[in-house]
Amino acid sequence: MHLRGTGTGCLRVTGSAAATGGDVVKTRERYNFDTIIDRKRTNSVKWDFCTCCDGAEDILPMWVADMDFQCPPEVCEAVMRTADHGVYGYSEMSDGYYEAIVGWLASRHAWRVSPQWLSYSPGVITGMNVAIQTFTAPGDKIILQSPVYPPFFASILNNGRRVVNNRLYVEDGEYRMDFDALEASIDDRTRMLLLCSPHNPVGRVWREDELARLADIALRHELLVFADEIHSDLVFPQFRHVPFASMSPEIADRTITGVAPSKTFNIAGLKASVIVTSNPRLRHAFDQAQERVFGLYTANVFAIAAAEAAYRHGGPWLDAALAYLQQNVSFTQEQLRSTVPRVTALEPQGTFLMWLDFSELGMTQDELRETIFCGARVGLNDGLSFGPGGEQHMRLNIGCPRSMVADGLARIASVVGQV
Ligand SMILES: Cc1ncc(COP(=O)(O)O)c(C=O)c1O
């Protein structure tokens, strides 16, 4: 058995191992996450559109949340089979596509959903915007908890709704939700809560007891919840993701959940997300809103093939990727401790993102940006874009070969060491 590059760069498993399944193949042989793949000039936002230090060509991009790994071989093959066909007419999702999603949610998260509950969306954030437009009115208040993925703010503000920010706080080495403050912030114009679970950028995988408290508040105050669970498959083995809607039938009734194969299998550019809504009234209203803009409710042929293959066959690849990512986390922590101990990161429980704390350097955010972007020439996400709580922080994407992580950290150490 060997891995062979195809003309298009996809790795194919050939020989007896392919016939007998992945169990006889050593993980490192089958999925080589150490391989550096040149992504420049591929229309990649991360590699071709990094503007953090104007005009600089030699920035190492560790910002946008996609990974620099090739996706599972079965996904590559499904996309190539589709491409080989050469006719790319109008598409529609088959029963097999829905069954693959339902099967994945059941086996991976013990979440039993019906195929009827699923709607397609090009992106989880698209789904969040449709939900905001459909279920709230201009001027309504929507809760988020910063620091949080920047489009949460934009989705509320762009639609003329008001942000209620219930800031996370740190206790015992992890970020927590302030439930008392959250409840106190609710008034008669508060309609919705945007939950980020697991939470980008702080890497929390919310525990069942935490989600139960949140569910209790949502029920008592009749809040709708949009649960962005796009990172739910990227959880390290010691932790368990609990789908918010699986907490109880009552909470399912007021929850719209966004999941996707995009982060999990590194296929974000294919635009295949899934909105899960068990409440038929909410689902009908959501689907109607999508139909009103025509074309938003159907995936393209490549997205359908890739999503189905990923959810059917991507499990072993994901397990291997998670093991590699967790080693990248340990490597990052060791490097920070030994080379730049004044830069720290709380241990992420999931995601491929690390939330770096630069506060001990005592710099302004402008100085920090200048130092990291133009001095170290590493493209990170500016902490301030994640809202209050993001000051003195930057987000580092470790979803890349370890040698790249080493390069990025060495670049940071070389400038921070001099501060
Ligand atoms: C929490 C969260 N939600 C949504 C997205 C983007 O999802 P989509 O491309 O499906 O809109 C990201 C991407 O980084 C994310 O971190």
Short mmCIF file of C-alpha atoms and ligand atoms in Angstrom, two decimals:
data_model
loop_
_atom_site.label_atom_id
_atom_site.label_comp_id
_atom_site.label_asym_id
_atom_site.label_seq_id
_atom_site.Cartn_x
_atom_site.Cartn_y
_atom_site.Cartn_z
CA MET A 1 0.00 0.00 0.00
CA HIS A 2 1.27 3.46 -0.73
CA LEU A 3 0.03 7.01 -1.07
CA ARG A 4 0.27 8.42 -4.49
CA GLY A 5 -0.28 11.90 -5.70
CA THR A 6 -2.78 12.18 -8.50
CA GLY A 7 -2.46 14.70 -11.26
CA THR A 8 -4.55 17.15 -9.28
CA GLY A 9 -2.61 16.73 -6.06
CA CYS A 10 -5.13 14.52 -4.27
CA LEU A 11 -3.67 11.66 -2.26
CA ARG A 12 -5.22 8.32 -3.06
CA VAL A 13 -4.92 5.21 -0.97
CA THR A 14 -4.14 2.26 -3.22
CA GLY A 15 -3.34 -1.41 -2.72
CA SER A 16 -4.61 -3.87 -0.14
CA ALA A 17 -5.13 -1.30 2.62
CA ALA A 18 -7.66 0.52 0.48
CA ALA A 19 -9.52 -2.74 0.01
CA THR A 20 -9.48 -3.79 3.65
CA GLY A 21 -10.18 -0.40 5.23
CA GLY A 22 -8.10 2.06 7.17
CA ASP A 23 -7.47 -0.11 10.22
CA VAL A 24 -4.38 -1.74 8.72
CA VAL A 25 -2.85 1.54 7.70
CA LYS A 26 -0.68 3.48 10.06
CA THR A 27 -2.23 6.88 10.58
CA ARG A 28 0.93 8.79 9.77
CA GLU A 29 1.27 6.93 6.51
CA ARG A 30 -2.32 7.42 5.50
CA TYR A 31 -2.73 11.09 6.37
CA ASN A 32 0.42 13.10 6.36
CA PHE A 33 -0.40 16.34 8.14
CA ASP A 34 3.27 17.36 8.02
CA THR A 35 3.15 17.93 4.27
CA ILE A 36 3.40 21.57 3.27
CA ILE A 37 0.98 22.31 0.45
CA ASP A 38 1.54 25.54 -1.47
CA ARG A 39 -1.76 27.43 -1.28
CA LYS A 40 -0.54 30.66 -2.84
CA ARG A 41 -2.39 31.78 -5.97
CA THR A 42 -5.33 29.43 -5.29
CA ASN A 43 -7.82 32.23 -4.48
CA SER A 44 -7.29 31.42 -0.80
CA VAL A 45 -8.41 34.20 1.54
CA LYS A 46 -5.82 33.09 4.06
CA TRP A 47 -2.85 32.94 1.69
CA ASP A 48 -3.68 35.38 -1.12
CA PHE A 49 -5.62 38.15 0.62
CA CYS A 50 -3.78 38.81 3.88
CA THR A 51 -3.62 42.58 4.29
CA CYS A 52 -2.26 42.77 7.81
CA CYS A 53 1.02 44.44 6.77
CA ASP A 54 0.42 46.43 3.61
CA GLY A 55 2.21 45.10 0.58
CA ALA A 56 4.35 42.61 2.49
CA GLU A 57 4.82 39.38 0.52
CA ASP A 58 6.53 37.28 3.16
CA ILE A 59 3.80 37.12 5.81
CA LEU A 60 3.15 33.68 7.27
CA PRO A 61 -0.66 33.57 7.38
CA MET A 62 -2.02 31.98 10.56
CA TRP A 63 -5.32 33.83 10.67
CA VAL A 64 -8.48 32.77 8.69
CA ALA A 65 -10.01 29.64 10.24
CA ASP A 66 -9.31 27.03 7.62
CA MET A 67 -6.56 24.44 7.82
CA ASP A 68 -3.57 23.93 5.56
CA PHE A 69 -4.21 20.18 5.32
CA GLN A 70 -5.62 18.30 2.40
CA CYS A 71 -9.14 17.10 3.18
CA PRO A 72 -9.96 13.37 3.60
CA PRO A 73 -8.96 11.34 0.50
CA GLU A 74 -12.56 10.13 0.09
CA VAL A 75 -13.72 13.75 -0.17
CA CYS A 76 -11.06 14.57 -2.74
CA GLU A 77 -12.14 11.57 -4.76
CA ALA A 78 -15.82 12.50 -4.59
CA VAL A 79 -15.02 16.00 -5.85
CA MET A 80 -12.83 14.62 -8.65
CA ARG A 81 -15.48 12.12 -9.69
CA THR A 82 -17.92 15.01 -9.96
CA ALA A 83 -15.39 17.13 -11.86
CA ASP A 84 -14.59 14.26 -14.23
CA HIS A 85 -18.22 14.09 -15.27
CA GLY A 86 -17.97 17.47 -16.93
CA VAL A 87 -21.67 18.34 -16.82
CA TYR A 88 -22.45 20.64 -13.94
CA GLY A 89 -26.17 21.26 -14.29
CA TYR A 90 -28.68 22.28 -11.63
CA SER A 91 -28.40 20.19 -8.50
CA GLU A 92 -30.50 18.97 -5.61
CA MET A 93 -29.62 17.06 -2.45
CA SER A 94 -30.36 13.33 -2.53
CA ASP A 95 -31.68 11.13 0.29
CA GLY A 96 -28.13 9.79 0.65
CA TYR A 97 -26.84 13.28 1.44
CA TYR A 98 -29.40 13.76 4.21
CA GLU A 99 -28.80 10.24 5.56
CA ALA A 100 -25.06 10.93 5.77
CA ILE A 101 -25.68 14.05 7.90
CA VAL A 102 -28.20 12.31 10.15
CA GLY A 103 -25.82 9.35 10.57
CA TRP A 104 -22.91 11.61 11.49
CA LEU A 105 -24.85 13.58 14.11
CA ALA A 106 -26.11 10.34 15.66
CA SER A 107 -22.79 8.52 15.73
CA ARG A 108 -20.55 11.45 16.60
CA HIS A 109 -22.79 13.42 18.98
CA ALA A 110 -25.57 10.98 19.97
CA TRP A 111 -27.99 13.53 18.51
CA ARG A 112 -31.00 11.98 16.80
CA VAL A 113 -32.33 14.29 14.14
CA SER A 114 -34.81 13.67 11.37
CA PRO A 115 -33.83 14.41 7.74
CA GLN A 116 -36.89 16.69 7.61
CA TRP A 117 -35.29 19.01 10.14
CA LEU A 118 -32.36 19.86 7.84
CA SER A 119 -32.06 22.92 5.63
CA TYR A 120 -29.11 23.74 3.44
CA SER A 121 -27.25 27.01 3.88
CA PRO A 122 -24.07 28.14 2.12
CA GLY A 123 -22.65 29.16 5.49
CA VAL A 124 -23.55 28.94 9.15
CA ILE A 125 -23.30 32.72 9.30
CA THR A 126 -25.67 32.98 6.33
CA GLY A 127 -28.09 30.83 8.35
CA MET A 128 -27.59 33.05 11.39
CA ASN A 129 -28.46 36.13 9.31
CA VAL A 130 -31.55 34.51 7.82
CA ALA A 131 -32.65 33.52 11.35
CA ILE A 132 -32.10 37.05 12.66
CA GLN A 133 -34.06 38.55 9.77
CA THR A 134 -36.86 36.01 10.10
CA PHE A 135 -37.36 35.83 13.84
CA THR A 136 -36.50 39.30 15.11
CA ALA A 137 -37.45 42.84 14.13
CA PRO A 138 -35.28 45.94 13.67
CA GLY A 139 -34.45 47.39 17.08
CA ASP A 140 -34.76 44.03 18.87
CA LYS A 141 -31.95 43.03 21.19
CA ILE A 142 -29.79 39.97 20.60
CA ILE A 143 -27.30 38.58 23.11
CA LEU A 144 -23.77 37.46 22.30
CA GLN A 145 -20.83 36.73 24.56
CA SER A 146 -17.51 38.34 23.68
CA PRO A 147 -14.77 37.78 22.83
CA VAL A 148 -16.50 36.03 19.96
CA TYR A 149 -16.20 35.39 16.20
CA PRO A 150 -16.58 38.89 14.66
CA PRO A 151 -19.52 38.12 12.29
CA PHE A 152 -21.70 37.61 15.38
CA PHE A 153 -21.56 41.38 15.92
CA ALA A 154 -21.95 42.15 12.20
CA SER A 155 -24.94 39.82 11.84
CA ILE A 156 -26.81 41.73 14.54
CA LEU A 157 -25.75 45.25 13.56
CA ASN A 158 -26.06 44.85 9.76
CA ASN A 159 -29.68 43.88 10.27
CA GLY A 160 -30.47 46.89 12.45
CA ARG A 161 -30.79 44.89 15.67
CA ARG A 162 -29.07 45.81 18.93
CA VAL A 163 -26.14 43.95 20.50
CA VAL A 164 -26.36 42.95 24.14
CA ASN A 165 -22.91 41.77 25.11
CA ASN A 166 -22.55 39.45 28.07
CA ARG A 167 -18.78 39.24 28.37
CA LEU A 168 -17.09 35.95 29.18
CA TYR A 169 -14.69 35.96 32.13
CA VAL A 170 -11.74 33.78 33.11
CA GLU A 171 -11.78 31.59 36.21
CA ASP A 172 -9.60 28.61 37.11
CA GLY A 173 -7.82 28.72 33.79
CA GLU A 174 -10.86 28.73 31.56
CA TYR A 175 -13.37 31.14 30.10
CA ARG A 176 -16.81 31.04 31.70
CA MET A 177 -20.26 32.48 31.01
CA ASP A 178 -21.62 34.99 33.53
CA PHE A 179 -25.13 33.60 33.92
CA ASP A 180 -26.31 36.19 36.47
CA ALA A 181 -25.22 39.09 34.26
CA LEU A 182 -26.76 37.39 31.26
CA GLU A 183 -30.12 37.05 32.94
CA ALA A 184 -29.97 40.62 34.26
CA SER A 185 -29.32 41.92 30.73
CA ILE A 186 -32.61 40.56 29.37
CA ASP A 187 -35.55 42.92 28.94
CA ASP A 188 -38.75 42.89 26.92
CA ARG A 189 -36.93 43.75 23.67
CA THR A 190 -34.48 40.83 24.00
CA ARG A 191 -35.45 38.13 21.51
CA MET A 192 -32.49 35.97 20.70
CA LEU A 193 -29.20 34.57 21.97
CA LEU A 194 -26.29 33.69 19.71
CA LEU A 195 -24.47 30.73 21.23
CA CYS A 196 -21.00 29.82 20.01
CA SER A 197 -20.43 26.19 20.99
CA PRO A 198 -17.55 25.34 21.03
CA HIS A 199 -16.54 28.94 21.45
CA ASN A 200 -14.31 30.70 18.92
CA PRO A 201 -11.77 32.21 19.81
CA VAL A 202 -11.35 30.96 23.39
CA GLY A 203 -11.61 27.23 22.63
CA ARG A 204 -14.16 26.37 25.30
CA VAL A 205 -16.25 23.24 24.87
CA TRP A 206 -19.21 24.12 27.06
CA ARG A 207 -20.09 21.50 29.65
CA GLU A 208 -23.57 20.06 29.96
CA ASP A 209 -24.20 21.86 33.27
CA GLU A 210 -23.28 25.19 31.70
CA LEU A 211 -25.55 24.59 28.72
CA ALA A 212 -28.34 23.50 31.06
CA ARG A 213 -28.14 26.85 32.90
CA LEU A 214 -28.23 28.69 29.62
CA ALA A 215 -31.19 26.59 28.46
CA ASP A 216 -33.04 27.36 31.67
CA ILE A 217 -32.59 31.11 31.12
CA ALA A 218 -33.64 30.86 27.46
CA LEU A 219 -36.79 28.97 28.42
CA ARG A 220 -37.82 31.26 31.26
CA HIS A 221 -37.32 34.38 29.12
CA GLU A 222 -38.65 32.87 25.89
CA LEU A 223 -35.47 33.57 23.95
CA LEU A 224 -34.80 31.96 20.62
CA VAL A 225 -31.31 30.50 20.42
CA PHE A 226 -29.15 30.33 17.33
CA ALA A 227 -26.55 27.70 18.25
CA ASP A 228 -23.48 28.04 16.06
CA GLU A 229 -21.96 24.58 16.45
CA ILE A 230 -19.63 24.75 13.46
CA HIS A 231 -16.66 23.68 15.60
CA SER A 232 -18.53 20.83 17.30
CA ASP A 233 -16.59 18.04 15.59
CA LEU A 234 -13.26 19.62 16.50
CA VAL A 235 -13.26 18.65 20.15
CA PHE A 236 -10.31 16.98 21.87
CA PRO A 237 -10.92 13.48 23.26
CA GLN A 238 -11.11 14.49 26.95
CA PHE A 239 -14.08 16.77 26.19
CA ARG A 240 -17.56 16.17 24.86
CA HIS A 241 -19.68 18.47 22.74
CA VAL A 242 -23.32 18.53 23.76
CA PRO A 243 -25.64 19.79 21.01
CA PHE A 244 -27.68 22.55 22.64
CA ALA A 245 -30.90 21.40 21.00
CA SER A 246 -30.39 17.90 22.40
CA MET A 247 -30.79 19.15 25.99
CA SER A 248 -34.57 18.76 26.05
CA PRO A 249 -37.58 18.86 23.69
CA GLU A 250 -38.48 22.28 25.10
CA ILE A 251 -35.10 23.77 24.28
CA ALA A 252 -35.04 22.05 20.87
CA ASP A 253 -38.32 23.83 20.21
CA ARG A 254 -36.66 27.25 20.44
CA THR A 255 -33.26 26.42 18.94
CA ILE A 256 -31.91 26.74 15.41
CA THR A 257 -28.55 25.02 15.07
CA GLY A 258 -25.85 25.55 12.47
CA VAL A 259 -23.37 22.76 11.77
CA ALA A 260 -21.13 22.09 8.77
CA PRO A 261 -18.49 19.80 7.32
CA SER A 262 -16.51 22.94 6.43
CA LYS A 263 -14.23 23.36 9.47
CA THR A 264 -14.28 19.66 10.33
CA PHE A 265 -12.96 18.40 7.01
CA ASN A 266 -11.39 21.57 5.68
CA ILE A 267 -13.84 22.18 2.85
CA ALA A 268 -15.04 25.69 3.76
CA GLY A 269 -14.58 26.91 0.17
CA LEU A 270 -17.25 24.49 -1.03
CA LYS A 271 -19.99 26.25 0.95
CA ALA A 272 -21.97 23.40 2.48
CA SER A 273 -23.59 24.12 5.83
CA VAL A 274 -26.56 22.57 7.54
CA ILE A 275 -29.24 24.27 9.60
CA VAL A 276 -31.09 21.95 11.98
CA THR A 277 -34.52 23.06 13.22
CA SER A 278 -36.88 20.55 14.83
CA ASN A 279 -39.69 23.06 15.43
CA PRO A 280 -41.79 22.87 12.22
CA ARG A 281 -43.07 26.43 12.57
CA LEU A 282 -39.56 27.87 12.83
CA ARG A 283 -38.25 25.61 10.09
CA HIS A 284 -41.01 26.53 7.70
CA ALA A 285 -40.44 30.24 8.29
CA PHE A 286 -36.67 29.81 7.87
CA ASP A 287 -37.07 27.83 4.63
CA GLN A 288 -39.53 30.35 3.25
CA ALA A 289 -37.11 33.18 3.96
CA GLN A 290 -34.41 31.31 2.01
CA GLU A 291 -36.80 30.62 -0.86
CA ARG A 292 -37.66 34.29 -1.12
CA VAL A 293 -34.09 35.00 -2.25
CA PHE A 294 -34.08 32.07 -4.71
CA GLY A 295 -31.11 29.76 -5.00
CA LEU A 296 -30.00 30.02 -1.39
CA TYR A 297 -31.50 26.68 -0.48
CA THR A 298 -29.61 24.31 -2.77
CA ALA A 299 -25.97 23.29 -2.67
CA ASN A 300 -23.83 23.03 -5.80
CA VAL A 301 -22.81 19.63 -7.18
CA PHE A 302 -19.34 19.71 -5.62
CA ALA A 303 -20.63 20.67 -2.18
CA ILE A 304 -23.20 17.88 -2.19
CA ALA A 305 -20.69 15.20 -3.21
CA ALA A 306 -18.04 16.45 -0.76
CA ALA A 307 -20.38 16.80 2.22
CA GLU A 308 -21.85 13.34 1.76
CA ALA A 309 -18.42 11.71 1.37
CA ALA A 310 -17.06 13.61 4.37
CA TYR A 311 -19.88 12.64 6.69
CA ARG A 312 -19.85 9.01 5.49
CA HIS A 313 -16.12 8.34 5.36
CA GLY A 314 -14.30 11.18 7.09
CA GLY A 315 -14.31 9.86 10.68
CA PRO A 316 -10.85 8.20 10.67
CA TRP A 317 -9.29 11.26 9.00
CA LEU A 318 -10.88 13.54 11.60
CA ASP A 319 -9.61 11.41 14.49
CA ALA A 320 -6.10 11.57 13.04
CA ALA A 321 -6.40 15.33 12.45
CA LEU A 322 -7.56 15.90 16.03
CA ALA A 323 -4.58 13.95 17.39
CA TYR A 324 -2.25 16.05 15.23
CA LEU A 325 -3.93 19.30 16.28
CA GLN A 326 -3.67 18.40 19.93
CA GLN A 327 0.05 17.80 19.47
CA ASN A 328 0.26 21.21 17.79
CA VAL A 329 -1.36 22.71 20.88
CA SER A 330 1.19 21.02 23.18
CA PHE A 331 4.03 22.06 20.88
CA THR A 332 2.80 25.67 20.90
CA GLN A 333 2.54 25.72 24.69
CA GLU A 334 6.07 24.30 25.07
CA GLN A 335 7.50 26.79 22.58
CA LEU A 336 5.77 29.73 24.24
CA ARG A 337 6.99 28.64 27.67
CA SER A 338 10.57 28.20 26.54
CA THR A 339 10.99 31.11 24.11
CA VAL A 340 8.41 33.80 24.98
CA PRO A 341 7.02 33.05 28.45
CA ARG A 342 5.39 36.49 28.59
CA VAL A 343 3.00 35.37 25.83
CA THR A 344 0.53 32.79 27.13
CA ALA A 345 -2.54 30.87 25.99
CA LEU A 346 -5.22 29.06 27.94
CA GLU A 347 -5.51 25.44 26.88
CA PRO A 348 -8.12 25.08 24.10
CA GLN A 349 -10.57 22.22 24.62
CA GLY A 350 -11.41 22.09 20.93
CA THR A 351 -11.04 24.01 17.61
CA PHE A 352 -7.70 24.61 15.86
CA LEU A 353 -7.44 28.11 17.26
CA MET A 354 -5.40 29.46 20.15
CA TRP A 355 -6.11 32.70 21.94
CA LEU A 356 -2.76 34.31 22.64
CA ASP A 357 -2.50 36.73 25.55
CA PHE A 358 0.14 39.44 25.02
CA SER A 359 -0.91 41.60 27.97
CA GLU A 360 2.35 41.09 29.88
CA LEU A 361 4.19 42.97 27.12
CA GLY A 362 2.32 46.13 28.09
CA MET A 363 1.85 47.31 24.49
CA THR A 364 -1.03 49.22 23.00
CA GLN A 365 -3.03 47.27 20.42
CA ASP A 366 -1.47 49.39 17.65
CA GLU A 367 2.01 48.54 18.88
CA LEU A 368 1.08 44.87 19.15
CA ARG A 369 -0.26 44.80 15.58
CA GLU A 370 2.84 46.54 14.27
CA THR A 371 5.12 44.15 16.19
CA ILE A 372 3.40 40.92 15.14
CA PHE A 373 2.23 41.75 11.63
CA CYS A 374 5.06 43.93 10.31
CA GLY A 375 7.85 43.00 12.74
CA ALA A 376 7.40 39.23 13.05
CA ARG A 377 5.62 39.01 9.68
CA VAL A 378 2.99 36.60 11.01
CA GLY A 379 -0.65 37.11 10.08
CA LEU A 380 -2.81 36.56 13.16
CA ASN A 381 -6.36 37.77 13.86
CA ASP A 382 -6.38 41.00 15.84
CA GLY A 383 -7.99 40.29 19.21
CA LEU A 384 -9.91 43.57 19.10
CA SER A 385 -12.03 42.32 16.19
CA PHE A 386 -13.57 39.78 18.61
CA GLY A 387 -15.04 42.59 20.69
CA PRO A 388 -14.54 43.56 24.34
CA GLY A 389 -12.15 41.15 26.00
CA GLY A 390 -10.05 40.97 22.85
CA GLU A 391 -7.64 43.70 23.89
CA GLN A 392 -4.00 42.57 24.14
CA HIS A 393 -4.91 39.30 22.45
CA MET A 394 -4.48 37.76 19.04
CA ARG A 395 -5.86 34.54 17.58
CA LEU A 396 -3.41 31.97 16.25
CA ASN A 397 -4.51 29.23 13.83
CA ILE A 398 -2.54 26.03 14.47
CA GLY A 399 -4.38 24.02 11.78
CA CYS A 400 -1.22 23.62 9.74
CA PRO A 401 1.93 21.45 9.55
CA ARG A 402 3.98 21.58 12.74
CA SER A 403 6.96 23.07 10.91
CA MET A 404 4.76 26.05 10.05
CA VAL A 405 3.68 26.43 13.67
CA ALA A 406 7.37 26.34 14.60
CA ASP A 407 8.17 28.98 11.98
CA GLY A 408 5.37 31.27 13.19
CA LEU A 409 6.35 30.96 16.84
CA ALA A 410 10.03 31.52 16.06
CA ARG A 411 9.11 34.69 14.16
CA ILE A 412 7.05 35.90 17.12
CA ALA A 413 9.85 35.02 19.59
CA SER A 414 12.39 36.91 17.50
CA VAL A 415 10.54 40.20 17.88
CA VAL A 416 8.94 39.73 21.29
CA GLY A 417 12.29 38.75 22.79
CA GLN A 418 13.51 42.25 21.98
CA VAL A 419 10.59 44.10 23.55
C1 LIG B 1 -17.90 30.21 15.20
C2 LIG B 1 -17.88 30.31 13.71
N1 LIG B 1 -19.04 30.38 13.05
C3 LIG B 1 -19.09 30.45 11.71
C4 LIG B 1 -17.93 30.50 10.97
C5 LIG B 1 -18.01 30.65 9.49
O1 LIG B 1 -18.90 29.74 9.01
P1 LIG B 1 -19.50 29.80 7.56
O2 LIG B 1 -18.35 29.95 6.61
O3 LIG B 1 -20.18 28.49 7.44
O4 LIG B 1 -20.42 30.96 7.55
C6 LIG B 1 -16.69 30.44 11.61
C7 LIG B 1 -15.45 30.50 10.84
O5 LIG B 1 -14.39 30.76 11.33
C8 LIG B 1 -16.67 30.32 13.01
O6 LIG B 1 -15.53 30.24 13.69
#
